[in-house]
mmCIF file with all atom_site columns, C-alpha atoms in Angstrom:
data_model
loop_
_atom_site.group_PDB
_atom_site.id
_atom_site.type_symbol
_atom_site.label_atom_id
_atom_site.label_alt_id
_atom_site.label_comp_id
_atom_site.label_asym_id
_atom_site.label_entity_id
_atom_site.label_seq_id
_atom_site.pdbx_PDB_ins_code
_atom_site.Cartn_x
_atom_site.Cartn_y
_atom_site.Cartn_z
_atom_site.occupancy
_atom_site.B_iso_or_equiv
_atom_site.pdbx_formal_charge
_atom_site.auth_seq_id
_atom_site.auth_comp_id
_atom_site.auth_asym_id
_atom_site.auth_atom_id
_atom_site.pdbx_PDB_model_num
ATOM 1   C CA . MET A 1 1   ? 119.698 75.125  82.565  1.00 63.00 ? 278 MET A CA 1
ATOM 2   C CA . SER A 1 2   ? 119.075 71.572  83.613  1.00 72.00 ? 279 SER A CA 1
ATOM 3   C CA . GLU A 1 3   ? 117.882 72.923  86.914  1.00 71.00 ? 280 GLU A CA 1
ATOM 4   C CA . ILE A 1 4   ? 115.550 75.404  85.361  1.00 72.00 ? 281 ILE A CA 1
ATOM 5   C CA . ILE A 1 5   ? 114.037 72.540  83.221  1.00 78.00 ? 282 ILE A CA 1
ATOM 6   C CA . GLY A 1 6   ? 113.601 70.431  86.224  1.00 80.00 ? 283 GLY A CA 1
ATOM 7   C CA . ILE A 1 7   ? 111.719 73.113  88.029  1.00 79.00 ? 284 ILE A CA 1
ATOM 8   C CA . SER A 1 8   ? 109.530 74.309  85.093  1.00 83.00 ? 285 SER A CA 1
ATOM 9   C CA . PHE A 1 9   ? 108.618 71.148  83.394  1.00 88.00 ? 286 PHE A CA 1
ATOM 10  C CA . PRO A 1 10  ? 106.499 69.830  86.173  1.00 87.00 ? 287 PRO A CA 1
ATOM 11  C CA . LEU A 1 11  ? 104.904 73.135  86.593  1.00 88.00 ? 288 LEU A CA 1
ATOM 12  C CA . PHE A 1 12  ? 103.824 73.538  83.037  1.00 90.00 ? 289 PHE A CA 1
ATOM 13  C CA . ALA A 1 13  ? 103.011 69.691  82.594  1.00 93.00 ? 290 ALA A CA 1
ATOM 14  C CA . LEU A 1 14  ? 100.380 70.085  85.702  1.00 93.00 ? 291 LEU A CA 1
ATOM 15  C CA . ILE A 1 15  ? 98.803  73.063  83.675  1.00 92.00 ? 292 ILE A CA 1
ATOM 16  C CA . ALA A 1 16  ? 98.674  71.113  80.570  1.00 95.00 ? 293 ALA A CA 1
ATOM 17  C CA . LEU A 1 17  ? 97.104  68.212  82.346  1.00 95.00 ? 294 LEU A CA 1
ATOM 18  C CA . GLY A 1 18  ? 94.316  70.569  83.653  1.00 94.00 ? 295 GLY A CA 1
ATOM 19  C CA . PHE A 1 19  ? 93.924  72.230  80.261  1.00 94.00 ? 296 PHE A CA 1
ATOM 20  C CA . PHE A 1 20  ? 93.534  68.997  78.341  1.00 94.00 ? 297 PHE A CA 1
ATOM 21  C CA . ALA A 1 21  ? 91.273  67.334  81.071  1.00 94.00 ? 298 ALA A CA 1
ATOM 22  C CA . HIS A 1 22  ? 88.882  70.033  80.460  1.00 93.00 ? 299 HIS A CA 1
ATOM 23  C CA . ARG A 1 23  ? 89.266  69.963  76.664  1.00 92.00 ? 300 ARG A CA 1
ATOM 24  C CA . ARG A 1 24  ? 88.714  66.243  76.529  1.00 91.00 ? 301 ARG A CA 1
ATOM 25  C CA . HIS A 1 25  ? 85.434  66.881  79.153  1.00 90.00 ? 302 HIS A CA 1
ATOM 26  C CA . LEU A 1 26  ? 87.044  64.798  81.736  1.00 92.00 ? 303 LEU A CA 1
ATOM 27  C CA . VAL A 1 27  ? 86.154  67.564  84.119  1.00 90.00 ? 304 VAL A CA 1
ATOM 28  C CA . ASN A 1 28  ? 83.300  69.827  83.646  1.00 90.00 ? 305 ASN A CA 1
ATOM 29  C CA . ASP A 1 29  ? 82.965  73.731  83.760  1.00 89.00 ? 306 ASP A CA 1
ATOM 30  C CA . GLU A 1 30  ? 82.393  73.656  87.582  1.00 91.00 ? 307 GLU A CA 1
ATOM 31  C CA . THR A 1 31  ? 85.337  71.734  88.315  1.00 90.00 ? 308 THR A CA 1
ATOM 32  C CA . PRO A 1 32  ? 87.895  74.857  88.148  1.00 91.00 ? 309 PRO A CA 1
ATOM 33  C CA . ALA A 1 33  ? 86.002  76.984  90.521  1.00 92.00 ? 310 ALA A CA 1
ATOM 34  C CA . VAL A 1 34  ? 85.593  74.042  93.097  1.00 93.00 ? 311 VAL A CA 1
ATOM 35  C CA . LEU A 1 35  ? 89.394  73.328  92.900  1.00 93.00 ? 312 LEU A CA 1
ATOM 36  C CA . ILE A 1 36  ? 90.162  76.980  93.262  1.00 92.00 ? 313 ILE A CA 1
ATOM 37  C CA . THR A 1 37  ? 87.898  77.345  96.432  1.00 93.00 ? 314 THR A CA 1
ATOM 38  C CA . PHE A 1 38  ? 89.457  74.035  97.608  1.00 94.00 ? 315 PHE A CA 1
ATOM 39  C CA . VAL A 1 39  ? 93.017  75.270  97.173  1.00 93.00 ? 316 VAL A CA 1
ATOM 40  C CA . TYR A 1 40  ? 92.504  78.625  98.582  1.00 91.00 ? 317 TYR A CA 1
ATOM 41  C CA . TYR A 1 41  ? 90.704  77.956  101.636 1.00 93.00 ? 318 TYR A CA 1
ATOM 42  C CA . PHE A 1 42  ? 91.517  74.449  102.643 1.00 94.00 ? 319 PHE A CA 1
ATOM 43  C CA . LEU A 1 43  ? 95.209  73.919  101.192 1.00 93.00 ? 320 LEU A CA 1
ATOM 44  C CA . LEU A 1 44  ? 97.052  77.085  101.063 1.00 91.00 ? 321 LEU A CA 1
ATOM 45  C CA . PRO A 1 45  ? 96.436  77.862  104.753 1.00 92.00 ? 322 PRO A CA 1
ATOM 46  C CA . PRO A 1 46  ? 97.972  74.763  105.842 1.00 92.00 ? 323 PRO A CA 1
ATOM 47  C CA . PHE A 1 47  ? 100.871 75.407  103.402 1.00 90.00 ? 324 PHE A CA 1
ATOM 48  C CA . LEU A 1 48  ? 101.564 78.733  104.600 1.00 89.00 ? 325 LEU A CA 1
ATOM 49  C CA . PHE A 1 49  ? 101.241 77.419  108.282 1.00 91.00 ? 326 PHE A CA 1
ATOM 50  C CA . MET A 1 50  ? 103.585 74.565  107.967 1.00 89.00 ? 327 MET A CA 1
ATOM 51  C CA . LYS A 1 51  ? 106.151 76.563  105.967 1.00 87.00 ? 328 LYS A CA 1
ATOM 52  C CA . ILE A 1 52  ? 106.331 79.251  108.462 1.00 87.00 ? 329 ILE A CA 1
ATOM 53  C CA . ILE A 1 53  ? 106.972 76.692  111.233 1.00 87.00 ? 330 ILE A CA 1
ATOM 54  C CA . ASP A 1 54  ? 109.623 74.992  109.381 1.00 83.00 ? 331 ASP A CA 1
ATOM 55  C CA . ALA A 1 55  ? 111.434 78.677  108.331 1.00 81.00 ? 332 ALA A CA 1
ATOM 56  C CA . ASP A 1 56  ? 114.479 79.647  109.926 1.00 74.00 ? 333 ASP A CA 1
ATOM 57  C CA . VAL A 1 57  ? 113.591 82.558  112.000 1.00 68.00 ? 334 VAL A CA 1
ATOM 58  C CA . ASN A 1 58  ? 117.277 83.328  112.260 1.00 68.00 ? 335 ASN A CA 1
ATOM 59  C CA . GLN A 1 59  ? 117.234 84.171  108.804 1.00 71.00 ? 336 GLN A CA 1
ATOM 60  C CA . GLY A 1 60  ? 115.813 87.494  108.936 1.00 73.00 ? 337 GLY A CA 1
ATOM 61  C CA . LEU A 1 61  ? 114.446 89.522  106.174 1.00 79.00 ? 338 LEU A CA 1
ATOM 62  C CA . ASP A 1 62  ? 116.434 90.817  103.198 1.00 82.00 ? 339 ASP A CA 1
ATOM 63  C CA . ILE A 1 63  ? 115.163 94.205  102.521 1.00 88.00 ? 340 ILE A CA 1
ATOM 64  C CA . HIS A 1 64  ? 116.860 94.124  99.097  1.00 90.00 ? 341 HIS A CA 1
ATOM 65  C CA . ILE A 1 65  ? 114.328 91.464  97.846  1.00 88.00 ? 342 ILE A CA 1
ATOM 66  C CA . LEU A 1 66  ? 111.437 93.650  98.971  1.00 90.00 ? 343 LEU A CA 1
ATOM 67  C CA . LEU A 1 67  ? 113.030 96.769  97.289  1.00 93.00 ? 344 LEU A CA 1
ATOM 68  C CA . ALA A 1 68  ? 113.843 94.852  93.947  1.00 92.00 ? 345 ALA A CA 1
ATOM 69  C CA . TYR A 1 69  ? 110.340 93.479  93.986  1.00 90.00 ? 346 TYR A CA 1
ATOM 70  C CA . TYR A 1 70  ? 108.353 96.703  94.725  1.00 91.00 ? 347 TYR A CA 1
ATOM 71  C CA . LEU A 1 71  ? 110.627 98.781  92.322  1.00 95.00 ? 348 LEU A CA 1
ATOM 72  C CA . ALA A 1 72  ? 109.426 96.271  89.356  1.00 93.00 ? 349 ALA A CA 1
ATOM 73  C CA . VAL A 1 73  ? 105.960 96.616  90.729  1.00 91.00 ? 350 VAL A CA 1
ATOM 74  C CA . GLY A 1 74  ? 106.153 100.468 90.726  1.00 91.00 ? 351 GLY A CA 1
ATOM 75  C CA . ILE A 1 75  ? 107.585 100.594 87.052  1.00 94.00 ? 352 ILE A CA 1
ATOM 76  C CA . ILE A 1 76  ? 104.730 98.384  85.866  1.00 93.00 ? 353 ILE A CA 1
ATOM 77  C CA . PHE A 1 77  ? 102.068 100.461 87.761  1.00 90.00 ? 354 PHE A CA 1
ATOM 78  C CA . PHE A 1 78  ? 103.559 103.782 86.342  1.00 93.00 ? 355 PHE A CA 1
ATOM 79  C CA . ILE A 1 79  ? 103.592 102.121 82.550  1.00 93.00 ? 356 ILE A CA 1
ATOM 80  C CA . SER A 1 80  ? 100.054 100.930 82.821  1.00 91.00 ? 357 SER A CA 1
ATOM 81  C CA . TYR A 1 81  ? 98.557  104.096 84.448  1.00 89.00 ? 358 TYR A CA 1
ATOM 82  C CA . THR A 1 82  ? 100.319 106.340 81.895  1.00 91.00 ? 359 THR A CA 1
ATOM 83  C CA . SER A 1 83  ? 99.255  104.111 79.004  1.00 90.00 ? 360 SER A CA 1
ATOM 84  C CA . SER A 1 84  ? 95.869  103.537 80.182  1.00 87.00 ? 361 SER A CA 1
ATOM 85  C CA . TYR A 1 85  ? 95.443  107.176 80.955  1.00 85.00 ? 362 TYR A CA 1
ATOM 86  C CA . ARG A 1 86  ? 96.227  108.148 77.071  1.00 86.00 ? 363 ARG A CA 1
ATOM 87  C CA . MET A 1 87  ? 93.623  105.766 75.958  1.00 84.00 ? 364 MET A CA 1
ATOM 88  C CA . TYR A 1 88  ? 90.841  106.196 78.484  1.00 80.00 ? 365 TYR A CA 1
ATOM 89  C CA . SER A 1 89  ? 91.176  109.460 80.168  1.00 74.00 ? 366 SER A CA 1
ATOM 90  C CA . HIS A 1 90  ? 87.540  110.102 79.675  1.00 70.00 ? 367 HIS A CA 1
ATOM 91  C CA . ASP A 1 91  ? 86.844  107.350 82.358  1.00 79.00 ? 368 ASP A CA 1
ATOM 92  C CA . ARG A 1 92  ? 89.156  107.368 85.498  1.00 80.00 ? 369 ARG A CA 1
ATOM 93  C CA . LYS A 1 93  ? 87.515  104.318 86.931  1.00 82.00 ? 370 LYS A CA 1
ATOM 94  C CA . ILE A 1 94  ? 88.955  102.126 83.793  1.00 86.00 ? 371 ILE A CA 1
ATOM 95  C CA . VAL A 1 95  ? 92.397  103.821 84.312  1.00 85.00 ? 372 VAL A CA 1
ATOM 96  C CA . ALA A 1 96  ? 92.332  102.721 88.076  1.00 84.00 ? 373 ALA A CA 1
ATOM 97  C CA . ILE A 1 97  ? 91.183  99.080  87.283  1.00 86.00 ? 374 ILE A CA 1
ATOM 98  C CA . ARG A 1 98  ? 93.538  98.489  84.548  1.00 87.00 ? 375 ARG A CA 1
ATOM 99  C CA . SER A 1 99  ? 96.487  99.890  86.845  1.00 86.00 ? 376 SER A CA 1
ATOM 100 C CA . ILE A 1 100 ? 95.538  97.913  89.675  1.00 87.00 ? 377 ILE A CA 1
ATOM 101 C CA . ALA A 1 101 ? 95.130  94.958  87.573  1.00 87.00 ? 378 ALA A CA 1
ATOM 102 C CA . SER A 1 102 ? 98.727  95.321  86.303  1.00 88.00 ? 379 SER A CA 1
ATOM 103 C CA . ILE A 1 103 ? 100.311 94.705  89.747  1.00 86.00 ? 380 ILE A CA 1
ATOM 104 C CA . ALA A 1 104 ? 97.671  92.361  91.279  1.00 83.00 ? 381 ALA A CA 1
ATOM 105 C CA . ALA A 1 105 ? 99.984  89.456  91.213  1.00 79.00 ? 382 ALA A CA 1
ATOM 106 C CA . ASN A 1 106 ? 99.037  86.026  92.148  1.00 78.00 ? 383 ASN A CA 1
ATOM 107 C CA . THR A 1 107 ? 101.733 85.803  94.957  1.00 78.00 ? 384 THR A CA 1
ATOM 108 C CA . GLY A 1 108 ? 99.634  83.989  97.532  1.00 73.00 ? 385 GLY A CA 1
ATOM 109 C CA . TYR A 1 109 ? 97.834  81.280  95.154  1.00 76.00 ? 386 TYR A CA 1
ATOM 110 C CA . LEU A 1 110 ? 100.627 80.309  92.893  1.00 79.00 ? 387 LEU A CA 1
ATOM 111 C CA . GLY A 1 111 ? 103.764 82.463  93.467  1.00 81.00 ? 388 GLY A CA 1
ATOM 112 C CA . LEU A 1 112 ? 104.780 81.445  96.964  1.00 82.00 ? 389 LEU A CA 1
ATOM 113 C CA . PRO A 1 113 ? 104.540 77.874  96.479  1.00 83.00 ? 390 PRO A CA 1
ATOM 114 C CA . ILE A 1 114 ? 106.515 78.002  92.970  1.00 83.00 ? 391 ILE A CA 1
ATOM 115 C CA . VAL A 1 115 ? 109.133 80.188  94.810  1.00 84.00 ? 392 VAL A CA 1
ATOM 116 C CA . VAL A 1 116 ? 109.366 77.601  97.586  1.00 83.00 ? 393 VAL A CA 1
ATOM 117 C CA . LEU A 1 117 ? 109.819 74.542  95.374  1.00 81.00 ? 394 LEU A CA 1
ATOM 118 C CA . ALA A 1 118 ? 112.442 76.657  93.261  1.00 82.00 ? 395 ALA A CA 1
ATOM 119 C CA . TYR A 1 119 ? 114.400 77.933  96.450  1.00 83.00 ? 396 TYR A CA 1
ATOM 120 C CA . GLY A 1 120 ? 113.312 76.116  99.348  1.00 82.00 ? 397 GLY A CA 1
ATOM 121 C CA . ASN A 1 121 ? 112.770 77.210  102.979 1.00 80.00 ? 398 ASN A CA 1
ATOM 122 C CA . GLN A 1 122 ? 115.009 80.303  102.458 1.00 85.00 ? 399 GLN A CA 1
ATOM 123 C CA . ALA A 1 123 ? 112.030 81.692  100.199 1.00 85.00 ? 400 ALA A CA 1
ATOM 124 C CA . ILE A 1 124 ? 109.502 81.588  102.958 1.00 85.00 ? 401 ILE A CA 1
ATOM 125 C CA . ILE A 1 125 ? 110.172 84.808  104.912 1.00 87.00 ? 402 ILE A CA 1
ATOM 126 C CA . PRO A 1 126 ? 110.604 87.175  101.914 1.00 88.00 ? 403 PRO A CA 1
ATOM 127 C CA . GLY A 1 127 ? 107.625 85.267  100.213 1.00 87.00 ? 404 GLY A CA 1
ATOM 128 C CA . VAL A 1 128 ? 105.334 85.598  103.309 1.00 88.00 ? 405 VAL A CA 1
ATOM 129 C CA . ALA A 1 129 ? 106.262 89.316  103.521 1.00 88.00 ? 406 ALA A CA 1
ATOM 130 C CA . ILE A 1 130 ? 105.253 90.088  100.086 1.00 88.00 ? 407 ILE A CA 1
ATOM 131 C CA . VAL A 1 131 ? 101.984 88.107  100.353 1.00 87.00 ? 408 VAL A CA 1
ATOM 132 C CA . LEU A 1 132 ? 101.307 90.430  103.104 1.00 86.00 ? 409 LEU A CA 1
ATOM 133 C CA . LEU A 1 133 ? 102.524 93.598  101.813 1.00 87.00 ? 410 LEU A CA 1
ATOM 134 C CA . ASP A 1 134 ? 100.472 92.964  98.299  1.00 86.00 ? 411 ASP A CA 1
ATOM 135 C CA . ASN A 1 135 ? 97.396  92.341  100.170 1.00 81.00 ? 412 ASN A CA 1
ATOM 136 C CA . LEU A 1 136 ? 97.707  95.928  101.884 1.00 82.00 ? 413 LEU A CA 1
ATOM 137 C CA . ILE A 1 137 ? 98.709  97.551  98.420  1.00 82.00 ? 414 ILE A CA 1
ATOM 138 C CA . VAL A 1 138 ? 96.383  95.922  96.202  1.00 80.00 ? 415 VAL A CA 1
ATOM 139 C CA . LEU A 1 139 ? 93.076  95.767  98.436  1.00 78.00 ? 416 LEU A CA 1
ATOM 140 C CA . VAL A 1 140 ? 93.688  98.850  100.266 1.00 79.00 ? 417 VAL A CA 1
ATOM 141 C CA . GLY A 1 141 ? 95.625  101.118 97.790  1.00 79.00 ? 418 GLY A CA 1
ATOM 142 C CA . GLY A 1 142 ? 93.556  99.399  94.975  1.00 79.00 ? 419 GLY A CA 1
ATOM 143 C CA . SER A 1 143 ? 90.182  100.513 96.690  1.00 78.00 ? 420 SER A CA 1
ATOM 144 C CA . LEU A 1 144 ? 91.388  103.829 97.545  1.00 78.00 ? 421 LEU A CA 1
ATOM 145 C CA . LEU A 1 145 ? 92.366  104.575 93.971  1.00 78.00 ? 422 LEU A CA 1
ATOM 146 C CA . LEU A 1 146 ? 88.962  103.225 92.785  1.00 76.00 ? 423 LEU A CA 1
ATOM 147 C CA . GLU A 1 147 ? 87.215  105.612 95.278  1.00 73.00 ? 424 GLU A CA 1
ATOM 148 C CA . ALA A 1 148 ? 89.227  108.564 94.055  1.00 74.00 ? 425 ALA A CA 1
ATOM 149 C CA . ALA A 1 149 ? 88.295  107.849 90.775  1.00 70.00 ? 426 ALA A CA 1
ATOM 150 C CA . GLY A 1 150 ? 84.494  107.739 91.235  1.00 67.00 ? 427 GLY A CA 1
ATOM 151 C CA . SER A 1 151 ? 82.366  110.570 90.429  1.00 56.00 ? 428 SER A CA 1
ATOM 152 C CA . HIS A 1 152 ? 81.048  110.824 94.290  1.00 60.00 ? 429 HIS A CA 1
ATOM 153 C CA . GLY A 1 153 ? 82.492  112.229 97.301  1.00 57.00 ? 430 GLY A CA 1
ATOM 154 C CA . VAL A 1 154 ? 85.904  110.407 98.290  1.00 61.00 ? 431 VAL A CA 1
ATOM 155 C CA . ARG A 1 155 ? 85.089  108.123 101.729 1.00 72.00 ? 432 ARG A CA 1
ATOM 156 C CA . TRP A 1 156 ? 88.849  107.497 102.384 1.00 71.00 ? 433 TRP A CA 1
ATOM 157 C CA . ARG A 1 157 ? 88.090  106.334 105.981 1.00 76.00 ? 434 ARG A CA 1
ATOM 158 C CA . LYS A 1 158 ? 85.274  103.980 105.301 1.00 77.00 ? 435 LYS A CA 1
ATOM 159 C CA . VAL A 1 159 ? 86.936  102.382 102.141 1.00 75.00 ? 436 VAL A CA 1
ATOM 160 C CA . ALA A 1 160 ? 90.059  101.675 104.201 1.00 75.00 ? 437 ALA A CA 1
ATOM 161 C CA . MET A 1 161 ? 88.123  100.057 107.101 1.00 80.00 ? 438 MET A CA 1
ATOM 162 C CA . GLU A 1 162 ? 86.345  97.968  104.727 1.00 80.00 ? 439 GLU A CA 1
ATOM 163 C CA . SER A 1 163 ? 89.418  96.925  102.795 1.00 77.00 ? 440 SER A CA 1
ATOM 164 C CA . LEU A 1 164 ? 91.136  96.202  105.986 1.00 79.00 ? 441 LEU A CA 1
ATOM 165 C CA . ALA A 1 165 ? 88.270  94.117  107.289 1.00 82.00 ? 442 ALA A CA 1
ATOM 166 C CA . LYS A 1 166 ? 88.589  92.025  104.114 1.00 82.00 ? 443 LYS A CA 1
ATOM 167 C CA . ILE A 1 167 ? 92.250  91.334  104.710 1.00 80.00 ? 444 ILE A CA 1
ATOM 168 C CA . VAL A 1 168 ? 91.554  90.277  108.223 1.00 82.00 ? 445 VAL A CA 1
ATOM 169 C CA . ARG A 1 169 ? 89.174  87.769  106.862 1.00 86.00 ? 446 ARG A CA 1
ATOM 170 C CA . ASN A 1 170 ? 91.572  86.589  104.334 1.00 87.00 ? 447 ASN A CA 1
ATOM 171 C CA . PRO A 1 171 ? 92.350  82.789  104.960 1.00 90.00 ? 448 PRO A CA 1
ATOM 172 C CA . LEU A 1 172 ? 95.921  83.399  103.996 1.00 87.00 ? 449 LEU A CA 1
ATOM 173 C CA . ILE A 1 173 ? 96.601  86.264  106.123 1.00 88.00 ? 450 ILE A CA 1
ATOM 174 C CA . VAL A 1 174 ? 94.860  84.493  109.091 1.00 90.00 ? 451 VAL A CA 1
ATOM 175 C CA . SER A 1 175 ? 97.004  81.414  108.499 1.00 91.00 ? 452 SER A CA 1
ATOM 176 C CA . ILE A 1 176 ? 100.155 83.541  108.482 1.00 88.00 ? 453 ILE A CA 1
ATOM 177 C CA . VAL A 1 177 ? 99.284  85.063  111.572 1.00 90.00 ? 454 VAL A CA 1
ATOM 178 C CA . LEU A 1 178 ? 98.551  81.989  113.354 1.00 91.00 ? 455 LEU A CA 1
ATOM 179 C CA . GLY A 1 179 ? 101.511 80.349  112.161 1.00 89.00 ? 456 GLY A CA 1
ATOM 180 C CA . MET A 1 180 ? 103.758 83.152  113.362 1.00 88.00 ? 457 MET A CA 1
ATOM 181 C CA . LEU A 1 181 ? 102.105 82.951  116.784 1.00 90.00 ? 458 LEU A CA 1
ATOM 182 C CA . TYR A 1 182 ? 102.578 79.288  117.006 1.00 89.00 ? 459 TYR A CA 1
ATOM 183 C CA . VAL A 1 183 ? 106.297 79.620  116.354 1.00 85.00 ? 460 VAL A CA 1
ATOM 184 C CA . LEU A 1 184 ? 106.467 82.209  119.250 1.00 85.00 ? 461 LEU A CA 1
ATOM 185 C CA . LEU A 1 185 ? 104.221 80.793  121.727 1.00 86.00 ? 462 LEU A CA 1
ATOM 186 C CA . VAL A 1 186 ? 104.212 76.927  121.289 1.00 80.00 ? 463 VAL A CA 1
ATOM 187 C CA . GLY A 1 187 ? 107.110 76.098  118.919 1.00 73.00 ? 464 GLY A CA 1
ATOM 188 C CA . VAL A 1 188 ? 106.630 72.234  118.550 1.00 80.00 ? 465 VAL A CA 1
ATOM 189 C CA . ILE A 1 189 ? 103.934 70.846  116.642 1.00 85.00 ? 466 ILE A CA 1
ATOM 190 C CA . PRO A 1 190 ? 102.587 67.297  117.302 1.00 88.00 ? 467 PRO A CA 1
ATOM 191 C CA . ASN A 1 191 ? 103.359 64.626  114.809 1.00 91.00 ? 468 ASN A CA 1
ATOM 192 C CA . PRO A 1 192 ? 100.134 63.870  113.612 1.00 91.00 ? 469 PRO A CA 1
ATOM 193 C CA . ILE A 1 193 ? 99.072  67.291  113.072 1.00 88.00 ? 470 ILE A CA 1
ATOM 194 C CA . ARG A 1 194 ? 102.291 67.666  111.111 1.00 90.00 ? 471 ARG A CA 1
ATOM 195 C CA . ILE A 1 195 ? 101.774 64.643  108.960 1.00 93.00 ? 472 ILE A CA 1
ATOM 196 C CA . LEU A 1 196 ? 98.299  66.137  108.222 1.00 93.00 ? 473 LEU A CA 1
ATOM 197 C CA . GLY A 1 197 ? 99.590  69.464  107.406 1.00 91.00 ? 474 GLY A CA 1
ATOM 198 C CA . LYS A 1 198 ? 102.354 68.413  105.255 1.00 91.00 ? 475 LYS A CA 1
ATOM 199 C CA . THR A 1 199 ? 99.956  65.929  103.245 1.00 93.00 ? 476 THR A CA 1
ATOM 200 C CA . MET A 1 200 ? 97.811  68.922  102.526 1.00 93.00 ? 477 MET A CA 1
ATOM 201 C CA . ALA A 1 201 ? 100.610 71.434  101.879 1.00 90.00 ? 478 ALA A CA 1
ATOM 202 C CA . ASP A 1 202 ? 102.230 69.186  99.505  1.00 90.00 ? 479 ASP A CA 1
ATOM 203 C CA . ALA A 1 203 ? 98.928  68.987  97.514  1.00 93.00 ? 480 ALA A CA 1
ATOM 204 C CA . THR A 1 204 ? 98.587  72.630  96.931  1.00 91.00 ? 481 THR A CA 1
ATOM 205 C CA . LEU A 1 205 ? 100.762 73.110  93.977  1.00 90.00 ? 482 LEU A CA 1
ATOM 206 C CA . PRO A 1 206 ? 99.442  70.380  92.071  1.00 92.00 ? 483 PRO A CA 1
ATOM 207 C CA . CYS A 1 207 ? 95.790  71.142  92.697  1.00 93.00 ? 484 CYS A CA 1
ATOM 208 C CA . ALA A 1 208 ? 96.528  74.932  91.870  1.00 91.00 ? 485 ALA A CA 1
ATOM 209 C CA . LEU A 1 209 ? 98.281  74.140  88.587  1.00 92.00 ? 486 LEU A CA 1
ATOM 210 C CA . PHE A 1 210 ? 95.672  71.830  87.532  1.00 95.00 ? 487 PHE A CA 1
ATOM 211 C CA . ALA A 1 211 ? 92.914  74.186  88.406  1.00 93.00 ? 488 ALA A CA 1
ATOM 212 C CA . LEU A 1 212 ? 94.826  77.085  86.415  1.00 91.00 ? 489 LEU A CA 1
ATOM 213 C CA . GLY A 1 213 ? 95.236  74.651  83.272  1.00 93.00 ? 490 GLY A CA 1
ATOM 214 C CA . ALA A 1 214 ? 91.402  73.687  83.560  1.00 93.00 ? 491 ALA A CA 1
ATOM 215 C CA . THR A 1 215 ? 90.360  77.559  83.768  1.00 92.00 ? 492 THR A CA 1
ATOM 216 C CA . LEU A 1 216 ? 92.853  78.377  80.851  1.00 91.00 ? 493 LEU A CA 1
ATOM 217 C CA . ALA A 1 217 ? 90.856  75.929  78.670  1.00 90.00 ? 494 ALA A CA 1
ATOM 218 C CA . GLN A 1 218 ? 87.426  77.400  79.874  1.00 86.00 ? 495 GLN A CA 1
ATOM 219 C CA . ARG A 1 219 ? 88.248  81.143  79.296  1.00 77.00 ? 496 ARG A CA 1
ATOM 220 C CA . ARG A 1 220 ? 88.090  82.726  76.044  1.00 56.00 ? 497 ARG A CA 1
ATOM 221 C CA . THR A 1 221 ? 89.814  86.304  75.657  1.00 43.00 ? 498 THR A CA 1
ATOM 222 C CA . ALA A 1 222 ? 88.378  87.073  72.319  1.00 39.00 ? 499 ALA A CA 1
ATOM 223 C CA . GLY A 1 223 ? 86.024  90.079  72.480  1.00 46.00 ? 500 GLY A CA 1
ATOM 224 C CA . HIS A 1 224 ? 87.728  91.309  75.778  1.00 49.00 ? 501 HIS A CA 1
ATOM 225 C CA . SER A 1 225 ? 90.525  93.319  74.398  1.00 48.00 ? 502 SER A CA 1
ATOM 226 C CA . SER A 1 226 ? 89.217  96.495  75.785  1.00 49.00 ? 503 SER A CA 1
ATOM 227 C CA . VAL A 1 227 ? 89.185  95.511  79.284  1.00 47.00 ? 504 VAL A CA 1
#
């Protein structure tokens, strides 16, 4: 129990700090968006790159972790799709959007840093695999599902290629690929670059959670129950 509290307390404390900072007008409405952009483009890529370099490549990937995760994803998608279809059968796009949203987990932005904090470097390989697969499932699969739900002719090839192009330009995917290539081709990272990378990686989770808290304070859910 103490271990769970030890991990969860700083996470919720950082979210609370962001929440109250916005409520007390210590940060303005633009701050959360700026922080999220900073984390996504400038902190998460070094975090992923450094973690991949530090990962034990001999550990391998436990397929049971992926099976358990995507079994849960499949169940959630099925429940969301069937319940949405009952309520919005007249509009297939709403059904598709609600179904995709139910499985669009924040694995890259928050999930992986939190899991690594809790379980250490042993969580890196399965975490990175889930980030890669989630991008394929949500971006490609979601785009195809929305296309199929549209009233016009289905352009499977065009939609799939556009979705794959977005994945290739994704900074998280780029950093993962670069990290893997660096491990295979170089292996050793110069100390000054390691220190810079570690400094940026260590700032990832605090900034991400603070931004989340500020965003929660900024957003209002009233009047959006039908979305």
